[in-house]
């Protein structure tokens, strides 16, 4: 393909008219190279002629193979990344001069751009249209095909242009952490020039150590930074912004083990969603509903015994269905839901495994899933046997048909526990337990947990007006002998004496908890409602929590909050010997400040840090933590 080229005689005049007689601009005009993957275009401007070089593919010998080209591209990418990292390290150190190995070959800008454009269409079809909808002119059971475009790209560039402009760009739109992307363009001054450095992109503002500057200086910013020198006076200015969650500080106690103090608050509407359920409608318990303590084994046994044989589950089977997706087991049972007779046998269900996928209470009245249900495309159903006349019996219209596979010609039935179409007006809605709040993971030290229930803003009020009891006692979380102290032994689930521990897979392995998280469980299914534990006229109730659809609890349409749980506890923060897991990921490089007993620690000397995963590795562990020290 012929490229239009300006006549040779006009090039020097054009350069002389557009570019002033500055040494930097002359070098910039004389050398500029741009390479896009296998396609390279080299333009060299000199005082007498202009030359357009053909792409690399046009200069390859005929014997060039695809394997050889792939090997060269791989080596080129590795060299480019190494060069970009070297430039970035120099800029972070504040080097004011170009690298010593900068030659005419270095005065080149290498760019690798990979792009991908995906086009797809989506259509929604309603298989349950009613007759009045089928003949309606304004309603269609089959939606139109909706086109969707998805553009993904990655850019990798590094190099030096005219010994002054340093470029280091490493961006990929598919990266899991945005903080891993780096965009940095810097102008580096020389000698006695006024402007020593101008940076655009990812910048870090470094100030000299001073006893007059005691607060943290923002680091890891995105914006513009200028540094200069006028005689003996050096100056620097920055205009940038920070994005993400700013963590003011974390404190660890480093010694034989590493512990971290955690403080936080849990709002009354932030219950653990789509994880704890009743197998039957809890309203069948009559006057005891909703003040049912699921952690009281004697109470749950009495409630189970109070049910007639035709309603009391003897052995429960749980099934999960992926709505609109590929079933894990194509031969699984296909149920007609007893709670929704309009459903038809369709997508197969997957049988969940007790002790692996869920824990069920010995009363068979409630269970907890290891993994919460998906909000958009999962349905959970249950079927159980009945103990009648001393024998396990299956009655399809009462307990369902607990089958393992689909049987042609036979109807299979199950009870709906949860799906995305459940609304507060459905009786099935009551089966989800909304009195459980997640405190943390299995690293929580239970003996250190302290909880206070308060109302109002700020520090909050611990007692309701006109009553001589604390909210902690009113809502059933206080110890029997101390109404101001949290009952961690009985109100944290799972408890050590609960049948929630299974023997590990290898023979002889130590017991391990099936449910790894730690939860605060109230002794009522509706602790903050008027018919629950907020029965006093002077106590404000929050009944909306128990009438709000699940998708709203963790969205901007959540109910208003009247009560807060202020929690304090310690966690085992060490992932290994000398390794500390921070409560953050995707940390902006250079934004951390570590001190041990007030002494600043130096990166790559005292510690290393993984910014993406938020993990710190102490390098001089024997010296730093010979005794218990406080690491901030």
Short mmCIF file of N, CA, C and O in Angstrom, two decimals, residues 300-405:
data_model
loop_
_atom_site.label_atom_id
_atom_site.label_comp_id
_atom_site.label_asym_id
_atom_site.label_seq_id
_atom_site.Cartn_x
_atom_site.Cartn_y
_atom_site.Cartn_z
N UNK A 300 -36.39 -25.86 70.74
CA UNK A 300 -36.61 -26.36 69.39
C UNK A 300 -37.12 -27.80 69.42
O UNK A 300 -37.95 -28.19 68.58
N UNK A 301 -36.64 -28.60 70.38
CA UNK A 301 -37.17 -29.95 70.51
C UNK A 301 -38.62 -29.97 70.91
O UNK A 301 -39.42 -30.77 70.40
N UNK A 302 -39.03 -29.06 71.81
CA UNK A 302 -40.43 -28.98 72.23
C UNK A 302 -41.31 -28.52 71.07
O UNK A 302 -42.45 -29.01 70.91
N UNK A 303 -40.82 -27.56 70.27
CA UNK A 303 -41.61 -27.08 69.13
C UNK A 303 -41.80 -28.19 68.10
O UNK A 303 -42.89 -28.33 67.52
N UNK A 304 -40.75 -28.97 67.87
CA UNK A 304 -40.87 -30.07 66.92
C UNK A 304 -41.86 -31.12 67.43
O UNK A 304 -42.67 -31.66 66.67
N UNK A 305 -41.82 -31.40 68.74
CA UNK A 305 -42.73 -32.40 69.30
C UNK A 305 -44.18 -31.91 69.31
O UNK A 305 -45.11 -32.73 69.31
N UNK A 306 -44.38 -30.59 69.30
CA UNK A 306 -45.75 -30.06 69.32
C UNK A 306 -46.45 -30.17 67.97
O UNK A 306 -47.66 -30.01 67.89
N UNK A 307 -45.70 -30.43 66.91
CA UNK A 307 -46.29 -30.54 65.58
C UNK A 307 -46.90 -31.93 65.40
O UNK A 307 -46.37 -32.92 65.91
N UNK A 308 -47.98 -32.04 64.65
CA UNK A 308 -48.53 -33.37 64.34
C UNK A 308 -47.59 -34.15 63.44
O UNK A 308 -46.71 -33.58 62.78
N UNK A 309 -47.76 -35.46 63.39
CA UNK A 309 -46.87 -36.31 62.59
C UNK A 309 -46.90 -35.94 61.12
O UNK A 309 -45.91 -36.14 60.41
N UNK A 310 -48.00 -35.41 60.65
CA UNK A 310 -48.12 -35.08 59.23
C UNK A 310 -47.42 -33.78 58.86
O UNK A 310 -47.31 -33.46 57.67
N UNK A 311 -46.93 -33.03 59.85
CA UNK A 311 -46.23 -31.77 59.59
C UNK A 311 -44.79 -31.78 60.07
O UNK A 311 -44.00 -30.92 59.65
N UNK A 312 -44.42 -32.72 60.93
CA UNK A 312 -43.08 -32.72 61.51
C UNK A 312 -42.09 -33.45 60.59
O UNK A 312 -42.24 -34.65 60.33
N UNK A 313 -41.06 -32.75 60.07
CA UNK A 313 -40.08 -33.41 59.20
C UNK A 313 -39.26 -34.43 59.98
O UNK A 313 -38.85 -34.18 61.13
N UNK A 314 -39.02 -35.57 59.36
CA UNK A 314 -38.19 -36.60 59.96
C UNK A 314 -36.80 -36.61 59.34
O UNK A 314 -35.80 -36.72 60.05
N UNK A 315 -36.71 -36.49 58.02
CA UNK A 315 -35.44 -36.42 57.31
C UNK A 315 -35.59 -35.45 56.16
O UNK A 315 -36.48 -35.61 55.32
N UNK A 316 -34.76 -34.42 56.13
CA UNK A 316 -34.92 -33.31 55.20
C UNK A 316 -33.89 -33.42 54.07
O UNK A 316 -32.71 -33.70 54.32
N UNK A 317 -34.34 -33.17 52.83
CA UNK A 317 -33.49 -33.12 51.65
C UNK A 317 -33.62 -31.72 51.04
O UNK A 317 -34.74 -31.24 50.82
N UNK A 318 -32.49 -31.08 50.76
CA UNK A 318 -32.48 -29.75 50.16
C UNK A 318 -31.98 -29.84 48.72
O UNK A 318 -31.07 -30.61 48.41
N UNK A 319 -32.57 -29.00 47.86
CA UNK A 319 -32.23 -28.99 46.44
C UNK A 319 -32.06 -27.54 46.00
O UNK A 319 -32.82 -26.65 46.39
N UNK A 320 -31.07 -27.32 45.12
CA UNK A 320 -30.82 -26.01 44.55
C UNK A 320 -30.99 -26.07 43.04
O UNK A 320 -30.57 -27.03 42.39
N UNK A 321 -31.59 -25.03 42.48
CA UNK A 321 -31.79 -24.93 41.03
C UNK A 321 -31.22 -23.63 40.51
O UNK A 321 -31.41 -22.57 41.12
N UNK A 322 -30.50 -23.70 39.40
CA UNK A 322 -29.99 -22.50 38.72
C UNK A 322 -31.03 -22.08 37.70
O UNK A 322 -31.25 -22.78 36.69
N UNK A 323 -31.68 -20.95 37.93
CA UNK A 323 -32.76 -20.49 37.06
C UNK A 323 -32.17 -19.95 35.76
O UNK A 323 -31.35 -19.02 35.78
N UNK A 324 -32.56 -20.53 34.66
CA UNK A 324 -32.09 -20.07 33.35
C UNK A 324 -30.68 -20.48 33.02
O UNK A 324 -30.12 -19.99 32.03
N UNK A 325 -30.06 -21.36 33.81
CA UNK A 325 -28.69 -21.79 33.56
C UNK A 325 -28.59 -23.29 33.35
O UNK A 325 -29.57 -24.02 33.43
N UNK A 326 -27.37 -23.74 33.09
CA UNK A 326 -27.11 -25.15 32.88
C UNK A 326 -27.11 -25.88 34.21
O UNK A 326 -26.35 -25.53 35.10
N UNK A 327 -27.95 -26.91 34.40
CA UNK A 327 -27.98 -27.62 35.69
C UNK A 327 -26.73 -28.46 35.88
O UNK A 327 -26.23 -29.08 34.94
N UNK A 328 -26.19 -28.50 37.11
CA UNK A 328 -25.01 -29.35 37.36
C UNK A 328 -25.31 -30.83 37.14
O UNK A 328 -24.42 -31.58 36.74
N UNK A 329 -26.54 -31.25 37.43
CA UNK A 329 -26.92 -32.64 37.26
C UNK A 329 -28.12 -32.71 36.32
O UNK A 329 -29.26 -32.50 36.74
N UNK A 330 -27.92 -33.01 35.02
CA UNK A 330 -29.06 -33.04 34.08
C UNK A 330 -30.09 -34.09 34.42
O UNK A 330 -31.24 -34.00 33.98
N UNK A 331 -29.71 -35.10 35.19
CA UNK A 331 -30.64 -36.18 35.56
C UNK A 331 -31.28 -35.96 36.92
O UNK A 331 -31.89 -36.88 37.48
N UNK A 332 -31.13 -34.77 37.49
CA UNK A 332 -31.69 -34.49 38.80
C UNK A 332 -33.21 -34.44 38.77
O UNK A 332 -33.84 -34.39 37.70
N UNK A 333 -33.84 -34.48 39.93
CA UNK A 333 -35.31 -34.46 39.99
C UNK A 333 -35.88 -33.14 39.46
O UNK A 333 -35.23 -32.10 39.51
N UNK A 334 -37.12 -33.21 38.97
CA UNK A 334 -37.81 -32.04 38.45
C UNK A 334 -39.11 -31.89 39.22
O UNK A 334 -40.04 -32.69 39.04
N UNK A 335 -39.15 -30.86 40.08
CA UNK A 335 -40.23 -30.75 41.03
C UNK A 335 -41.33 -29.82 40.55
O UNK A 335 -41.07 -28.82 39.86
N UNK A 336 -42.54 -30.14 40.97
CA UNK A 336 -43.67 -29.20 40.98
C UNK A 336 -43.78 -28.66 42.40
O UNK A 336 -43.85 -29.43 43.36
N UNK A 337 -43.76 -27.34 42.56
CA UNK A 337 -43.72 -26.73 43.88
C UNK A 337 -45.10 -26.75 44.51
O UNK A 337 -46.08 -26.29 43.91
N UNK A 338 -45.17 -27.28 45.75
CA UNK A 338 -46.43 -27.33 46.46
C UNK A 338 -46.92 -25.95 46.84
O UNK A 338 -48.13 -25.72 46.98
N UNK A 339 -46.00 -25.00 47.02
CA UNK A 339 -46.37 -23.64 47.42
C UNK A 339 -46.70 -22.78 46.20
O UNK A 339 -47.14 -21.63 46.37
N UNK A 340 -46.50 -23.29 44.99
CA UNK A 340 -46.78 -22.55 43.77
C UNK A 340 -47.29 -23.54 42.74
O UNK A 340 -46.54 -24.04 41.90
N UNK A 341 -48.58 -23.89 42.75
CA UNK A 341 -49.09 -24.94 41.87
C UNK A 341 -49.02 -24.60 40.39
O UNK A 341 -49.20 -25.48 39.56
N UNK A 342 -48.75 -23.33 40.03
CA UNK A 342 -48.66 -22.97 38.62
C UNK A 342 -47.34 -23.39 37.99
O UNK A 342 -47.19 -23.32 36.77
N UNK A 343 -46.37 -23.78 38.81
CA UNK A 343 -45.09 -24.21 38.26
C UNK A 343 -45.23 -25.54 37.54
O UNK A 343 -46.09 -26.36 37.86
N UNK A 344 -44.36 -25.74 36.56
CA UNK A 344 -44.33 -26.98 35.81
C UNK A 344 -42.96 -27.63 35.95
O UNK A 344 -41.96 -26.96 36.20
N UNK A 345 -42.92 -28.93 35.78
CA UNK A 345 -41.65 -29.63 35.84
C UNK A 345 -40.77 -29.17 34.69
O UNK A 345 -41.14 -29.32 33.52
N UNK A 346 -39.63 -28.59 35.05
CA UNK A 346 -38.76 -28.05 34.02
C UNK A 346 -37.30 -28.37 34.29
O UNK A 346 -36.87 -29.51 34.18
N UNK A 347 -36.54 -27.35 34.67
CA UNK A 347 -35.10 -27.51 34.88
C UNK A 347 -34.82 -28.45 36.05
O UNK A 347 -35.45 -28.35 37.09
N UNK A 348 -33.86 -29.37 35.90
CA UNK A 348 -33.54 -30.30 37.01
C UNK A 348 -32.94 -29.55 38.21
O UNK A 348 -32.37 -28.46 38.08
N UNK A 349 -33.09 -30.16 39.38
CA UNK A 349 -32.56 -29.64 40.62
C UNK A 349 -31.31 -30.42 41.03
O UNK A 349 -31.15 -31.60 40.69
N UNK A 350 -30.45 -29.74 41.78
CA UNK A 350 -29.23 -30.37 42.29
C UNK A 350 -29.42 -30.68 43.78
O UNK A 350 -29.80 -29.80 44.56
N UNK A 351 -29.15 -31.91 44.17
CA UNK A 351 -29.27 -32.31 45.57
C UNK A 351 -28.07 -31.79 46.36
O UNK A 351 -26.92 -32.03 45.99
N UNK A 352 -28.34 -31.06 47.45
CA UNK A 352 -27.28 -30.57 48.31
C UNK A 352 -26.92 -31.63 49.35
O UNK A 352 -27.76 -32.45 49.74
N UNK A 353 -25.66 -31.60 49.79
CA UNK A 353 -25.16 -32.62 50.71
C UNK A 353 -25.13 -32.08 52.13
O UNK A 353 -24.51 -31.04 52.39
N UNK A 354 -25.79 -32.79 53.02
CA UNK A 354 -25.77 -32.41 54.43
C UNK A 354 -24.36 -32.60 54.99
O UNK A 354 -23.70 -33.60 54.73
N UNK A 355 -23.90 -31.63 55.76
CA UNK A 355 -22.55 -31.68 56.30
C UNK A 355 -21.49 -31.18 55.35
O UNK A 355 -20.32 -31.07 55.73
N UNK A 356 -21.88 -30.87 54.12
CA UNK A 356 -20.94 -30.31 53.14
C UNK A 356 -21.47 -28.98 52.61
O UNK A 356 -20.76 -27.99 52.60
N UNK A 357 -22.72 -28.97 52.16
CA UNK A 357 -23.32 -27.77 51.61
C UNK A 357 -24.19 -27.02 52.63
O UNK A 357 -24.48 -25.84 52.42
N UNK A 358 -24.60 -27.68 53.69
CA UNK A 358 -25.45 -27.02 54.68
C UNK A 358 -25.38 -27.77 56.00
O UNK A 358 -24.99 -28.94 56.08
N UNK A 359 -25.74 -27.05 57.05
CA UNK A 359 -25.90 -27.61 58.39
C UNK A 359 -27.38 -27.54 58.76
O UNK A 359 -28.03 -26.52 58.53
N UNK A 360 -27.91 -28.61 59.32
CA UNK A 360 -29.30 -28.63 59.74
C UNK A 360 -29.38 -28.95 61.22
O UNK A 360 -28.64 -29.81 61.73
N UNK A 361 -30.23 -28.21 61.92
CA UNK A 361 -30.39 -28.39 63.35
C UNK A 361 -30.97 -29.78 63.65
O UNK A 361 -31.76 -30.31 62.85
N UNK A 362 -30.60 -30.40 64.77
CA UNK A 362 -31.17 -31.72 65.10
C UNK A 362 -32.69 -31.75 65.16
O UNK A 362 -33.29 -32.81 64.96
N UNK A 363 -33.34 -30.61 65.40
CA UNK A 363 -34.80 -30.58 65.41
C UNK A 363 -35.39 -30.68 64.02
O UNK A 363 -36.61 -30.87 63.87
N UNK A 364 -34.57 -30.53 62.97
CA UNK A 364 -35.01 -30.54 61.57
C UNK A 364 -35.91 -29.36 61.23
O UNK A 364 -36.60 -29.38 60.20
N UNK A 365 -35.89 -28.33 62.07
CA UNK A 365 -36.77 -27.18 61.84
C UNK A 365 -36.07 -26.03 61.15
O UNK A 365 -36.73 -25.19 60.53
N UNK A 366 -34.75 -25.92 61.24
CA UNK A 366 -34.04 -24.84 60.57
C UNK A 366 -32.66 -25.32 60.13
O UNK A 366 -32.14 -26.31 60.66
N UNK A 367 -32.09 -24.61 59.16
CA UNK A 367 -30.78 -24.99 58.62
C UNK A 367 -30.04 -23.74 58.18
O UNK A 367 -30.63 -22.65 58.05
N UNK A 368 -28.73 -23.90 57.96
CA UNK A 368 -27.86 -22.80 57.51
C UNK A 368 -27.03 -23.29 56.34
O UNK A 368 -26.45 -24.39 56.39
N UNK A 369 -26.97 -22.50 55.27
CA UNK A 369 -26.19 -22.85 54.09
C UNK A 369 -24.74 -22.43 54.27
O UNK A 369 -24.45 -21.39 54.87
N UNK A 370 -23.83 -23.23 53.73
CA UNK A 370 -22.42 -22.86 53.75
C UNK A 370 -22.20 -21.65 52.85
O UNK A 370 -21.44 -20.74 53.18
N UNK A 371 -22.86 -21.62 51.71
CA UNK A 371 -22.76 -20.50 50.77
C UNK A 371 -24.13 -19.88 50.57
O UNK A 371 -25.11 -20.58 50.32
N UNK A 372 -24.27 -18.56 50.70
CA UNK A 372 -25.59 -17.94 50.51
C UNK A 372 -26.08 -18.09 49.09
O UNK A 372 -25.30 -18.23 48.14
N UNK A 373 -27.39 -18.05 48.93
CA UNK A 373 -27.99 -18.17 47.61
C UNK A 373 -27.74 -16.91 46.79
O UNK A 373 -27.61 -15.80 47.32
N UNK A 374 -27.66 -17.11 45.48
CA UNK A 374 -27.52 -15.96 44.58
C UNK A 374 -28.83 -15.18 44.54
O UNK A 374 -29.92 -15.76 44.55
N UNK A 375 -28.71 -13.87 44.49
CA UNK A 375 -29.90 -13.02 44.54
C UNK A 375 -30.71 -13.10 43.27
O UNK A 375 -31.93 -12.90 43.29
N UNK A 376 -30.09 -13.43 42.14
CA UNK A 376 -30.76 -13.30 40.86
C UNK A 376 -31.24 -14.61 40.26
O UNK A 376 -32.29 -14.65 39.62
N UNK A 377 -30.50 -15.71 40.43
CA UNK A 377 -30.81 -16.88 39.59
C UNK A 377 -30.73 -18.21 40.33
O UNK A 377 -30.38 -19.23 39.71
N UNK A 378 -31.05 -18.26 41.61
CA UNK A 378 -31.04 -19.53 42.33
C UNK A 378 -32.35 -19.72 43.09
O UNK A 378 -32.89 -18.77 43.65
N UNK A 379 -32.81 -20.96 43.11
CA UNK A 379 -34.01 -21.33 43.85
C UNK A 379 -33.66 -22.47 44.79
O UNK A 379 -32.91 -23.38 44.42
N UNK A 380 -34.22 -22.44 45.99
CA UNK A 380 -33.99 -23.48 46.99
C UNK A 380 -35.32 -24.11 47.37
O UNK A 380 -36.28 -23.40 47.69
N UNK A 381 -35.37 -25.44 47.31
CA UNK A 381 -36.58 -26.16 47.68
C UNK A 381 -36.19 -27.26 48.66
O UNK A 381 -35.01 -27.62 48.79
N UNK A 382 -37.20 -27.82 49.33
CA UNK A 382 -36.97 -28.88 50.32
C UNK A 382 -38.06 -29.92 50.22
O UNK A 382 -39.22 -29.61 49.91
N UNK A 383 -37.69 -31.15 50.48
CA UNK A 383 -38.64 -32.26 50.59
C UNK A 383 -38.20 -33.12 51.76
O UNK A 383 -37.00 -33.22 52.04
N UNK A 384 -39.16 -33.72 52.45
CA UNK A 384 -38.79 -34.50 53.64
C UNK A 384 -39.74 -35.68 53.83
O UNK A 384 -40.85 -35.70 53.28
N UNK A 385 -39.24 -36.61 54.61
CA UNK A 385 -40.07 -37.74 55.00
C UNK A 385 -40.78 -37.44 56.30
O UNK A 385 -40.38 -36.55 57.05
N UNK A 386 -41.84 -38.21 56.59
CA UNK A 386 -42.63 -38.05 57.81
C UNK A 386 -42.53 -39.32 58.64
O UNK A 386 -42.49 -40.44 58.10
N UNK A 387 -42.47 -39.15 59.95
CA UNK A 387 -42.39 -40.28 60.87
C UNK A 387 -43.80 -40.64 61.34
O UNK A 387 -44.35 -39.99 62.25
N UNK A 388 -44.38 -41.61 60.73
CA UNK A 388 -45.75 -42.01 61.04
C UNK A 388 -45.75 -43.49 61.41
O UNK A 388 -45.27 -44.34 60.65
N UNK A 389 -46.27 -43.80 62.60
CA UNK A 389 -46.32 -45.18 63.07
C UNK A 389 -44.95 -45.78 63.30
O UNK A 389 -44.79 -47.01 63.16
N UNK A 390 -43.96 -44.93 63.63
CA UNK A 390 -42.63 -45.43 63.88
C UNK A 390 -41.81 -45.71 62.63
O UNK A 390 -40.69 -46.22 62.74
N UNK A 391 -42.32 -45.36 61.46
CA UNK A 391 -41.59 -45.61 60.20
C UNK A 391 -41.54 -44.32 59.38
O UNK A 391 -42.49 -43.52 59.39
N UNK A 392 -40.44 -44.15 58.64
CA UNK A 392 -40.31 -43.01 57.72
C UNK A 392 -41.22 -43.25 56.52
O UNK A 392 -41.13 -44.28 55.84
N UNK A 393 -42.08 -42.26 56.26
CA UNK A 393 -43.08 -42.39 55.20
C UNK A 393 -43.01 -41.16 54.30
O UNK A 393 -42.79 -40.04 54.78
N UNK A 394 -43.22 -41.37 53.03
CA UNK A 394 -43.25 -40.28 52.05
C UNK A 394 -44.68 -40.04 51.62
O UNK A 394 -45.34 -40.95 51.08
N UNK A 395 -45.18 -38.82 51.87
CA UNK A 395 -46.51 -38.40 51.42
C UNK A 395 -46.29 -37.19 50.52
O UNK A 395 -45.91 -36.12 50.99
N UNK A 396 -46.53 -37.35 49.24
CA UNK A 396 -46.14 -36.35 48.25
C UNK A 396 -46.77 -35.00 48.51
O UNK A 396 -46.10 -33.96 48.42
N UNK A 397 -48.06 -34.95 48.87
CA UNK A 397 -48.76 -33.69 49.01
C UNK A 397 -48.50 -33.01 50.36
O UNK A 397 -48.95 -31.89 50.58
N UNK A 398 -47.76 -33.67 51.27
CA UNK A 398 -47.45 -33.09 52.57
C UNK A 398 -45.98 -32.72 52.70
O UNK A 398 -45.64 -31.57 52.95
N UNK A 399 -45.11 -33.68 52.55
CA UNK A 399 -43.68 -33.41 52.69
C UNK A 399 -42.93 -33.38 51.38
O UNK A 399 -41.74 -33.08 51.37
N UNK A 400 -43.59 -33.68 50.26
CA UNK A 400 -42.91 -33.74 48.99
C UNK A 400 -42.34 -35.12 48.73
O UNK A 400 -42.54 -36.07 49.50
N UNK A 401 -41.62 -35.23 47.63
CA UNK A 401 -41.01 -36.50 47.24
C UNK A 401 -39.49 -36.34 47.24
O UNK A 401 -38.92 -35.80 46.28
N UNK A 402 -38.80 -36.76 48.29
CA UNK A 402 -37.34 -36.60 48.34
C UNK A 402 -36.62 -37.58 47.43
O UNK A 402 -36.07 -38.60 47.86
N UNK A 403 -36.65 -37.28 46.13
CA UNK A 403 -36.04 -38.16 45.13
C UNK A 403 -34.62 -37.71 44.82
O UNK A 403 -34.24 -36.55 45.03
N UNK A 404 -33.85 -38.64 44.26
CA UNK A 404 -32.47 -38.36 43.88
C UNK A 404 -32.32 -38.12 42.39
O UNK A 404 -31.32 -37.55 41.95
N UNK A 405 -33.28 -38.58 41.59
CA UNK A 405 -33.18 -38.43 40.14
C UNK A 405 -34.58 -38.28 39.57
O UNK A 405 -35.60 -38.52 40.23
#
